[in-house]
Amino acid sequence: MTLQVLPPELLEQPKERIETKEPQPYWKPSSLKDGESEEFRLLGCYETGHAIMGWQYASEARGSDGELRFNGYVVTRTHPGTPDDIARETDWSKPDRPKIDGSYVKPRRFLAWVATSAARGRLEVMFIEQKSLREQLTEILQEIEDYTWTEDGLANFSIKISRKGQGLETSYSILPKVRKVPEKIKAQWEKEKETIWLPNYFEGKDPFDGKQTDAKGIPAGGVDKRGSTVLPKTEEKKQKEETEF
């Protein structure tokens, strides 16, 4: 019998990124159209693994025909610099929208936060790339006397994210509103909070894959290797959702 002396994780190369194909449930402010808005309640925080900051860039890969094509997004903890697979910029001034060799799409910083959607009645991950929205949210969260949290890490307020304009004239805004957390959301969070772990983005795991454990039920690979399986909730009547959210 041969003893396994070293922990297997010690032999693994650290993973600084995960390629993702826009997992669901997943929401970006850019999905809003001019004049539209959506309302959310923030759930959890950085300390509990339900809020993270990172960088994302579009990647390209060479297909069977030898042509480079979009190959999803890559998420990193720190600024990735100019990796070999970063996507080229598009020349929007030409009808066929060709790629520009030697000119690359800049990586974008993002804030990801678990939240519950008022419109869909389920837990989602908000993926905010807009600097203006992050700055507005930071200001709101610093008003700790007005916008408080429960002991379980649920926001006693909602945030309404709105979009105005199109193209270069686009602007976003956040409007907070004090709202006591309903029992329905407390129960939902208690049931699902352990199945959502955003640091998986940085560990080569999909946050929607479920919490990673070994055969003994111990979390695999340390504090960052966690995941989730988010189950959509049954759609409620609009009036009831507005009252309970």
PDB file of C-alpha atoms in Angstrom:
ATOM      1  CA  MET A   1       0.000   0.000   0.000  1.00  0.00           C
ATOM      2  CA  THR A   2       1.378   3.400  -1.000  1.00  0.00           C
ATOM      3  CA  LEU A   3       0.663   6.359   1.223  1.00  0.00           C
ATOM      4  CA  GLN A   4      -0.359   9.621  -0.413  1.00  0.00           C
ATOM      5  CA  VAL A   5       1.879  12.016   1.467  1.00  0.00           C
ATOM      6  CA  LEU A   6       1.172  15.314  -0.274  1.00  0.00           C
ATOM      7  CA  PRO A   7      -2.293  16.912  -0.506  1.00  0.00           C
ATOM      8  CA  PRO A   8      -3.311  16.777  -4.192  1.00  0.00           C
ATOM      9  CA  GLU A   9      -4.066  20.511  -4.191  1.00  0.00           C
ATOM     10  CA  LEU A  10      -0.383  21.178  -3.456  1.00  0.00           C
ATOM     11  CA  LEU A  11       0.565  19.709  -6.823  1.00  0.00           C
ATOM     12  CA  GLU A  12      -2.026  21.639  -8.798  1.00  0.00           C
ATOM     13  CA  GLN A  13      -1.169  24.819 -10.655  1.00  0.00           C
ATOM     14  CA  PRO A  14      -3.228  27.759  -9.336  1.00  0.00           C
ATOM     15  CA  LYS A  15      -6.002  28.842 -11.664  1.00  0.00           C
ATOM     16  CA  GLU A  16      -6.350  32.577 -12.143  1.00  0.00           C
ATOM     17  CA  ARG A  17      -9.210  32.561 -14.606  1.00  0.00           C
ATOM     18  CA  ILE A  18     -12.275  30.753 -15.837  1.00  0.00           C
ATOM     19  CA  GLU A  19     -13.702  30.899 -19.334  1.00  0.00           C
ATOM     20  CA  THR A  20     -17.439  31.439 -19.172  1.00  0.00           C
ATOM     21  CA  LYS A  21     -20.268  31.405 -21.702  1.00  0.00           C
ATOM     22  CA  GLU A  22     -22.657  33.676 -19.771  1.00  0.00           C
ATOM     23  CA  PRO A  23     -24.145  31.252 -17.221  1.00  0.00           C
ATOM     24  CA  GLN A  24     -27.748  31.719 -16.077  1.00  0.00           C
ATOM     25  CA  PRO A  25     -29.396  33.138 -14.018  1.00  0.00           C
ATOM     26  CA  TYR A  26     -27.180  36.061 -14.845  1.00  0.00           C
ATOM     27  CA  TRP A  27     -27.993  39.743 -15.385  1.00  0.00           C
ATOM     28  CA  LYS A  28     -26.163  42.788 -16.782  1.00  0.00           C
ATOM     29  CA  PRO A  29     -27.375  46.419 -16.794  1.00  0.00           C
ATOM     30  CA  SER A  30     -26.513  46.550 -20.501  1.00  0.00           C
ATOM     31  CA  SER A  31     -29.439  44.172 -21.116  1.00  0.00           C
ATOM     32  CA  LEU A  32     -31.774  47.089 -20.370  1.00  0.00           C
ATOM     33  CA  LYS A  33     -33.161  49.146 -23.238  1.00  0.00           C
ATOM     34  CA  ASP A  34     -33.511  52.925 -23.258  1.00  0.00           C
ATOM     35  CA  GLY A  35     -36.011  53.906 -20.557  1.00  0.00           C
ATOM     36  CA  GLU A  36     -36.135  50.466 -18.915  1.00  0.00           C
ATOM     37  CA  SER A  37     -35.306  49.599 -15.304  1.00  0.00           C
ATOM     38  CA  GLU A  38     -35.099  46.562 -13.027  1.00  0.00           C
ATOM     39  CA  GLU A  39     -35.251  46.224  -9.264  1.00  0.00           C
ATOM     40  CA  PHE A  40     -33.105  43.956  -7.087  1.00  0.00           C
ATOM     41  CA  ARG A  41     -32.337  43.242  -3.438  1.00  0.00           C
ATOM     42  CA  LEU A  42     -28.672  42.538  -2.610  1.00  0.00           C
ATOM     43  CA  LEU A  43     -28.017  39.278  -0.758  1.00  0.00           C
ATOM     44  CA  GLY A  44     -24.833  38.369   1.070  1.00  0.00           C
ATOM     45  CA  CYS A  45     -21.552  40.283   0.866  1.00  0.00           C
ATOM     46  CA  TYR A  46     -17.845  39.982   0.125  1.00  0.00           C
ATOM     47  CA  GLU A  47     -17.114  38.244   3.425  1.00  0.00           C
ATOM     48  CA  THR A  48     -19.689  35.519   2.740  1.00  0.00           C
ATOM     49  CA  GLY A  49     -18.535  34.931  -0.847  1.00  0.00           C
ATOM     50  CA  HIS A  50     -21.572  36.545  -2.464  1.00  0.00           C
ATOM     51  CA  ALA A  51     -19.867  39.681  -3.827  1.00  0.00           C
ATOM     52  CA  ILE A  52     -16.588  39.872  -5.771  1.00  0.00           C
ATOM     53  CA  MET A  53     -14.536  42.267  -7.899  1.00  0.00           C
ATOM     54  CA  GLY A  54     -12.499  41.157 -10.887  1.00  0.00           C
ATOM     55  CA  TRP A  55     -11.635  41.696 -14.552  1.00  0.00           C
ATOM     56  CA  GLN A  56     -13.220  40.271 -17.683  1.00  0.00           C
ATOM     57  CA  TYR A  57     -12.130  40.252 -21.311  1.00  0.00           C
ATOM     58  CA  ALA A  58     -13.477  38.803 -24.552  1.00  0.00           C
ATOM     59  CA  SER A  59     -11.344  35.975 -25.953  1.00  0.00           C
ATOM     60  CA  GLU A  60     -10.795  34.568 -29.425  1.00  0.00           C
ATOM     61  CA  ALA A  61      -9.829  31.065 -30.554  1.00  0.00           C
ATOM     62  CA  ARG A  62      -8.814  29.695 -33.933  1.00  0.00           C
ATOM     63  CA  GLY A  63     -11.440  27.421 -35.478  1.00  0.00           C
ATOM     64  CA  SER A  64     -10.997  24.363 -37.691  1.00  0.00           C
ATOM     65  CA  ASP A  65     -10.803  26.665 -40.718  1.00  0.00           C
ATOM     66  CA  GLY A  66      -7.954  28.625 -39.159  1.00  0.00           C
ATOM     67  CA  GLU A  67     -10.021  31.764 -38.564  1.00  0.00           C
ATOM     68  CA  LEU A  68     -10.110  33.536 -35.200  1.00  0.00           C
ATOM     69  CA  ARG A  69     -13.577  33.772 -33.675  1.00  0.00           C
ATOM     70  CA  PHE A  70     -15.147  34.946 -30.417  1.00  0.00           C
ATOM     71  CA  ASN A  71     -14.667  32.256 -27.763  1.00  0.00           C
ATOM     72  CA  GLY A  72     -16.500  33.543 -24.691  1.00  0.00           C
ATOM     73  CA  TYR A  73     -15.244  35.650 -21.811  1.00  0.00           C
ATOM     74  CA  VAL A  74     -12.343  35.110 -19.453  1.00  0.00           C
ATOM     75  CA  VAL A  75     -12.537  36.235 -15.807  1.00  0.00           C
ATOM     76  CA  THR A  76      -9.393  37.052 -13.810  1.00  0.00           C
ATOM     77  CA  ARG A  77      -8.660  38.270 -10.294  1.00  0.00           C
ATOM     78  CA  THR A  78      -6.250  40.964 -11.447  1.00  0.00           C
ATOM     79  CA  HIS A  79      -5.789  42.930 -14.653  1.00  0.00           C
ATOM     80  CA  PRO A  80      -4.781  40.339 -17.294  1.00  0.00           C
ATOM     81  CA  GLY A  81      -2.604  42.642 -19.371  1.00  0.00           C
ATOM     82  CA  THR A  82      -2.646  41.557 -23.028  1.00  0.00           C
ATOM     83  CA  PRO A  83      -3.033  37.761 -23.093  1.00  0.00           C
ATOM     84  CA  ASP A  84      -2.591  35.791 -26.314  1.00  0.00           C
ATOM     85  CA  ASP A  85      -6.309  35.014 -26.624  1.00  0.00           C
ATOM     86  CA  ILE A  86      -7.673  38.531 -26.104  1.00  0.00           C
ATOM     87  CA  ALA A  87     -10.196  39.523 -28.786  1.00  0.00           C
ATOM     88  CA  ARG A  88      -9.397  42.110 -31.454  1.00  0.00           C
ATOM     89  CA  GLU A  89     -11.424  45.280 -31.770  1.00  0.00           C
ATOM     90  CA  THR A  90     -14.084  45.608 -34.466  1.00  0.00           C
ATOM     91  CA  ASP A  91     -14.027  48.311 -37.141  1.00  0.00           C
ATOM     92  CA  TRP A  92     -17.635  49.537 -36.878  1.00  0.00           C
ATOM     93  CA  SER A  93     -17.135  52.130 -39.616  1.00  0.00           C
ATOM     94  CA  LYS A  94     -17.187  49.453 -42.334  1.00  0.00           C
ATOM     95  CA  PRO A  95     -20.297  47.500 -43.430  1.00  0.00           C
ATOM     96  CA  ASP A  96     -18.700  44.057 -42.971  1.00  0.00           C
ATOM     97  CA  ARG A  97     -17.437  44.944 -39.467  1.00  0.00           C
ATOM     98  CA  PRO A  98     -13.897  43.518 -39.893  1.00  0.00           C
ATOM     99  CA  LYS A  99     -11.555  42.866 -36.975  1.00  0.00           C
ATOM    100  CA  ILE A 100      -8.557  45.167 -36.510  1.00  0.00           C
ATOM    101  CA  ASP A 101      -5.288  43.295 -36.162  1.00  0.00           C
ATOM    102  CA  GLY A 102      -3.042  44.741 -33.489  1.00  0.00           C
ATOM    103  CA  SER A 103      -5.925  46.531 -31.724  1.00  0.00           C
ATOM    104  CA  TYR A 104      -7.565  44.717 -28.838  1.00  0.00           C
ATOM    105  CA  VAL A 105     -10.686  45.087 -26.708  1.00  0.00           C
ATOM    106  CA  LYS A 106      -9.714  46.448 -23.312  1.00  0.00           C
ATOM    107  CA  PRO A 107     -10.386  44.237 -20.251  1.00  0.00           C
ATOM    108  CA  ARG A 108     -13.184  45.608 -18.089  1.00  0.00           C
ATOM    109  CA  ARG A 109     -13.419  45.653 -14.324  1.00  0.00           C
ATOM    110  CA  PHE A 110     -16.617  44.252 -12.864  1.00  0.00           C
ATOM    111  CA  LEU A 111     -18.561  43.867  -9.635  1.00  0.00           C
ATOM    112  CA  ALA A 112     -20.602  40.675  -9.276  1.00  0.00           C
ATOM    113  CA  TRP A 113     -23.212  40.404  -6.503  1.00  0.00           C
ATOM    114  CA  VAL A 114     -25.894  37.871  -5.670  1.00  0.00           C
ATOM    115  CA  ALA A 115     -29.337  39.477  -5.662  1.00  0.00           C
ATOM    116  CA  THR A 116     -32.988  38.579  -5.887  1.00  0.00           C
ATOM    117  CA  SER A 117     -34.914  39.878  -8.881  1.00  0.00           C
ATOM    118  CA  ALA A 118     -38.263  41.576  -8.319  1.00  0.00           C
ATOM    119  CA  ALA A 119     -39.352  40.804 -11.888  1.00  0.00           C
ATOM    120  CA  ARG A 120     -38.419  37.108 -11.942  1.00  0.00           C
ATOM    121  CA  GLY A 121     -38.659  36.173  -8.273  1.00  0.00           C
ATOM    122  CA  ARG A 122     -35.404  34.220  -8.201  1.00  0.00           C
ATOM    123  CA  LEU A 123     -31.785  34.568  -7.095  1.00  0.00           C
ATOM    124  CA  GLU A 124     -29.476  35.932  -9.773  1.00  0.00           C
ATOM    125  CA  VAL A 125     -25.941  37.250 -10.177  1.00  0.00           C
ATOM    126  CA  MET A 126     -25.705  40.918 -11.133  1.00  0.00           C
ATOM    127  CA  PHE A 127     -22.605  41.549 -13.245  1.00  0.00           C
ATOM    128  CA  ILE A 128     -21.889  45.290 -13.230  1.00  0.00           C
ATOM    129  CA  GLU A 129     -19.172  46.580 -15.568  1.00  0.00           C
ATOM    130  CA  GLN A 130     -20.213  50.249 -15.587  1.00  0.00           C
ATOM    131  CA  LYS A 131     -17.913  52.360 -13.402  1.00  0.00           C
ATOM    132  CA  SER A 132     -20.654  54.940 -12.825  1.00  0.00           C
ATOM    133  CA  LEU A 133     -22.981  52.288 -11.378  1.00  0.00           C
ATOM    134  CA  ARG A 134     -20.286  50.917  -9.088  1.00  0.00           C
ATOM    135  CA  GLU A 135     -19.549  54.411  -7.789  1.00  0.00           C
ATOM    136  CA  GLN A 136     -23.250  55.134  -7.181  1.00  0.00           C
ATOM    137  CA  LEU A 137     -23.701  51.824  -5.378  1.00  0.00           C
ATOM    138  CA  THR A 138     -20.634  52.497  -3.228  1.00  0.00           C
ATOM    139  CA  GLU A 139     -22.121  55.812  -2.126  1.00  0.00           C
ATOM    140  CA  ILE A 140     -25.416  54.144  -1.229  1.00  0.00           C
ATOM    141  CA  LEU A 141     -23.747  51.382   0.786  1.00  0.00           C
ATOM    142  CA  GLN A 142     -21.761  53.935   2.784  1.00  0.00           C
ATOM    143  CA  GLU A 143     -24.997  55.468   4.095  1.00  0.00           C
ATOM    144  CA  ILE A 144     -25.153  52.784   6.766  1.00  0.00           C
ATOM    145  CA  GLU A 145     -27.743  54.548   8.915  1.00  0.00           C
ATOM    146  CA  ASP A 146     -30.292  54.678   6.094  1.00  0.00           C
ATOM    147  CA  TYR A 147     -29.534  51.467   4.218  1.00  0.00           C
ATOM    148  CA  THR A 148     -29.050  48.620   6.672  1.00  0.00           C
ATOM    149  CA  TRP A 149     -28.559  44.855   6.549  1.00  0.00           C
ATOM    150  CA  THR A 150     -30.037  41.961   8.478  1.00  0.00           C
ATOM    151  CA  GLU A 151     -27.811  39.718  10.586  1.00  0.00           C
ATOM    152  CA  ASP A 152     -28.024  37.149   7.783  1.00  0.00           C
ATOM    153  CA  GLY A 153     -26.630  39.619   5.257  1.00  0.00           C
ATOM    154  CA  LEU A 154     -29.833  40.627   3.458  1.00  0.00           C
ATOM    155  CA  ALA A 155     -30.281  44.241   2.368  1.00  0.00           C
ATOM    156  CA  ASN A 156     -33.152  46.070   4.085  1.00  0.00           C
ATOM    157  CA  PHE A 157     -33.507  48.041   0.882  1.00  0.00           C
ATOM    158  CA  SER A 158     -33.868  47.473  -2.849  1.00  0.00           C
ATOM    159  CA  ILE A 159     -31.996  49.103  -5.722  1.00  0.00           C
ATOM    160  CA  LYS A 160     -33.658  50.119  -8.967  1.00  0.00           C
ATOM    161  CA  ILE A 161     -31.204  50.217 -11.873  1.00  0.00           C
ATOM    162  CA  SER A 162     -32.285  52.329 -14.864  1.00  0.00           C
ATOM    163  CA  ARG A 163     -30.900  53.027 -18.312  1.00  0.00           C
ATOM    164  CA  LYS A 164     -31.330  56.188 -20.356  1.00  0.00           C
ATOM    165  CA  GLY A 165     -30.110  56.784 -23.910  1.00  0.00           C
ATOM    166  CA  GLN A 166     -28.308  54.670 -26.488  1.00  0.00           C
ATOM    167  CA  GLY A 167     -24.763  54.220 -27.738  1.00  0.00           C
ATOM    168  CA  LEU A 168     -22.312  56.815 -26.474  1.00  0.00           C
ATOM    169  CA  GLU A 169     -25.219  58.757 -24.936  1.00  0.00           C
ATOM    170  CA  THR A 170     -26.120  55.897 -22.561  1.00  0.00           C
ATOM    171  CA  SER A 171     -26.224  56.602 -18.838  1.00  0.00           C
ATOM    172  CA  TYR A 172     -27.218  54.444 -15.851  1.00  0.00           C
ATOM    173  CA  SER A 173     -28.592  55.325 -12.447  1.00  0.00           C
ATOM    174  CA  ILE A 174     -29.446  53.579  -9.173  1.00  0.00           C
ATOM    175  CA  LEU A 175     -32.376  54.521  -6.957  1.00  0.00           C
ATOM    176  CA  PRO A 176     -32.427  52.893  -3.489  1.00  0.00           C
ATOM    177  CA  LYS A 177     -35.637  52.341  -1.538  1.00  0.00           C
ATOM    178  CA  VAL A 178     -35.911  51.149   2.062  1.00  0.00           C
ATOM    179  CA  ARG A 179     -37.820  47.854   2.120  1.00  0.00           C
ATOM    180  CA  LYS A 180     -38.054  45.383   4.986  1.00  0.00           C
ATOM    181  CA  VAL A 181     -37.014  41.878   3.953  1.00  0.00           C
ATOM    182  CA  PRO A 182     -40.135  39.683   3.575  1.00  0.00           C
ATOM    183  CA  GLU A 183     -40.222  36.221   5.118  1.00  0.00           C
ATOM    184  CA  LYS A 184     -40.433  34.653   1.660  1.00  0.00           C
ATOM    185  CA  ILE A 185     -37.004  35.992   0.681  1.00  0.00           C
ATOM    186  CA  LYS A 186     -35.510  35.087   4.069  1.00  0.00           C
ATOM    187  CA  ALA A 187     -36.640  31.488   3.594  1.00  0.00           C
ATOM    188  CA  GLN A 188     -35.361  31.391   0.031  1.00  0.00           C
ATOM    189  CA  TRP A 189     -31.974  32.714   1.094  1.00  0.00           C
ATOM    190  CA  GLU A 190     -31.660  30.270   3.975  1.00  0.00           C
ATOM    191  CA  LYS A 191     -32.323  27.412   1.573  1.00  0.00           C
ATOM    192  CA  GLU A 192     -30.016  28.514  -1.255  1.00  0.00           C
ATOM    193  CA  LYS A 193     -27.240  30.721   0.156  1.00  0.00           C
ATOM    194  CA  GLU A 194     -24.762  27.854   0.641  1.00  0.00           C
ATOM    195  CA  THR A 195     -25.170  26.799  -2.984  1.00  0.00           C
ATOM    196  CA  ILE A 196     -23.948  30.120  -4.419  1.00  0.00           C
ATOM    197  CA  TRP A 197     -20.268  30.985  -4.241  1.00  0.00           C
ATOM    198  CA  LEU A 198     -18.920  33.647  -6.576  1.00  0.00           C
ATOM    199  CA  PRO A 199     -15.163  33.109  -5.940  1.00  0.00           C
ATOM    200  CA  ASN A 200     -15.556  30.006  -8.117  1.00  0.00           C
ATOM    201  CA  TYR A 201     -15.079  32.378 -11.043  1.00  0.00           C
ATOM    202  CA  PHE A 202     -11.411  32.526 -10.054  1.00  0.00           C
ATOM    203  CA  GLU A 203     -10.929  28.826  -9.356  1.00  0.00           C
ATOM    204  CA  GLY A 204     -11.803  27.301 -12.702  1.00  0.00           C
ATOM    205  CA  LYS A 205     -15.315  26.418 -11.502  1.00  0.00           C
ATOM    206  CA  ASP A 206     -18.719  27.662 -12.562  1.00  0.00           C
ATOM    207  CA  PRO A 207     -20.516  29.427  -9.675  1.00  0.00           C
ATOM    208  CA  PHE A 208     -23.650  27.547 -10.738  1.00  0.00           C
ATOM    209  CA  ASP A 209     -22.108  24.066 -10.472  1.00  0.00           C
ATOM    210  CA  GLY A 210     -22.855  23.503  -6.787  1.00  0.00           C
ATOM    211  CA  LYS A 211     -20.661  23.610  -3.697  1.00  0.00           C
ATOM    212  CA  GLN A 212     -17.459  21.641  -4.252  1.00  0.00           C
ATOM    213  CA  THR A 213     -16.732  18.989  -1.616  1.00  0.00           C
ATOM    214  CA  ASP A 214     -14.666  15.823  -1.434  1.00  0.00           C
ATOM    215  CA  ALA A 215     -15.916  12.329  -0.602  1.00  0.00           C
ATOM    216  CA  LYS A 216     -15.983  13.172   3.111  1.00  0.00           C
ATOM    217  CA  GLY A 217     -18.069  16.280   2.586  1.00  0.00           C
ATOM    218  CA  ILE A 218     -15.187  18.652   3.238  1.00  0.00           C
ATOM    219  CA  PRO A 219     -14.977  21.729   0.972  1.00  0.00           C
ATOM    220  CA  ALA A 220     -12.586  20.908  -1.862  1.00  0.00           C
ATOM    221  CA  GLY A 221      -9.396  22.898  -2.273  1.00  0.00           C
ATOM    222  CA  GLY A 222      -9.944  25.593   0.370  1.00  0.00           C
ATOM    223  CA  VAL A 223     -12.204  28.555   0.927  1.00  0.00           C
ATOM    224  CA  ASP A 224     -12.494  29.773  -2.667  1.00  0.00           C
ATOM    225  CA  LYS A 225     -13.596  26.559  -4.397  1.00  0.00           C
ATOM    226  CA  ARG A 226     -17.348  26.776  -4.045  1.00  0.00           C
ATOM    227  CA  GLY A 227     -20.224  26.811  -6.492  1.00  0.00           C
ATOM    228  CA  SER A 228     -23.978  26.861  -6.814  1.00  0.00           C
ATOM    229  CA  THR A 229     -27.079  25.453  -8.417  1.00  0.00           C
ATOM    230  CA  VAL A 230     -29.767  28.135  -8.612  1.00  0.00           C
ATOM    231  CA  LEU A 231     -33.314  26.904  -9.028  1.00  0.00           C
ATOM    232  CA  PRO A 232     -35.868  29.268 -10.626  1.00  0.00           C
ATOM    233  CA  LYS A 233     -38.825  30.038  -8.414  1.00  0.00           C
ATOM    234  CA  THR A 234     -42.447  29.671  -9.431  1.00  0.00           C
ATOM    235  CA  GLU A 235     -43.663  32.935 -10.923  1.00  0.00           C
ATOM    236  CA  GLU A 236     -45.948  34.871  -8.590  1.00  0.00           C
ATOM    237  CA  LYS A 237     -48.690  37.267  -9.544  1.00  0.00           C
ATOM    238  CA  LYS A 238     -47.328  40.750 -10.168  1.00  0.00           C
ATOM    239  CA  GLN A 239     -49.292  42.394  -7.372  1.00  0.00           C
ATOM    240  CA  LYS A 240     -48.061  39.870  -4.837  1.00  0.00           C
ATOM    241  CA  GLU A 241     -44.435  40.230  -5.978  1.00  0.00           C
ATOM    242  CA  GLU A 242     -44.546  43.999  -5.580  1.00  0.00           C
ATOM    243  CA  THR A 243     -45.978  43.650  -2.076  1.00  0.00           C
ATOM    244  CA  GLU A 244     -43.532  40.986  -0.876  1.00  0.00           C
ATOM    245  CA  PHE A 245     -40.368  42.288  -2.536  1.00  0.00           C
TER     246      PHE A 245
END
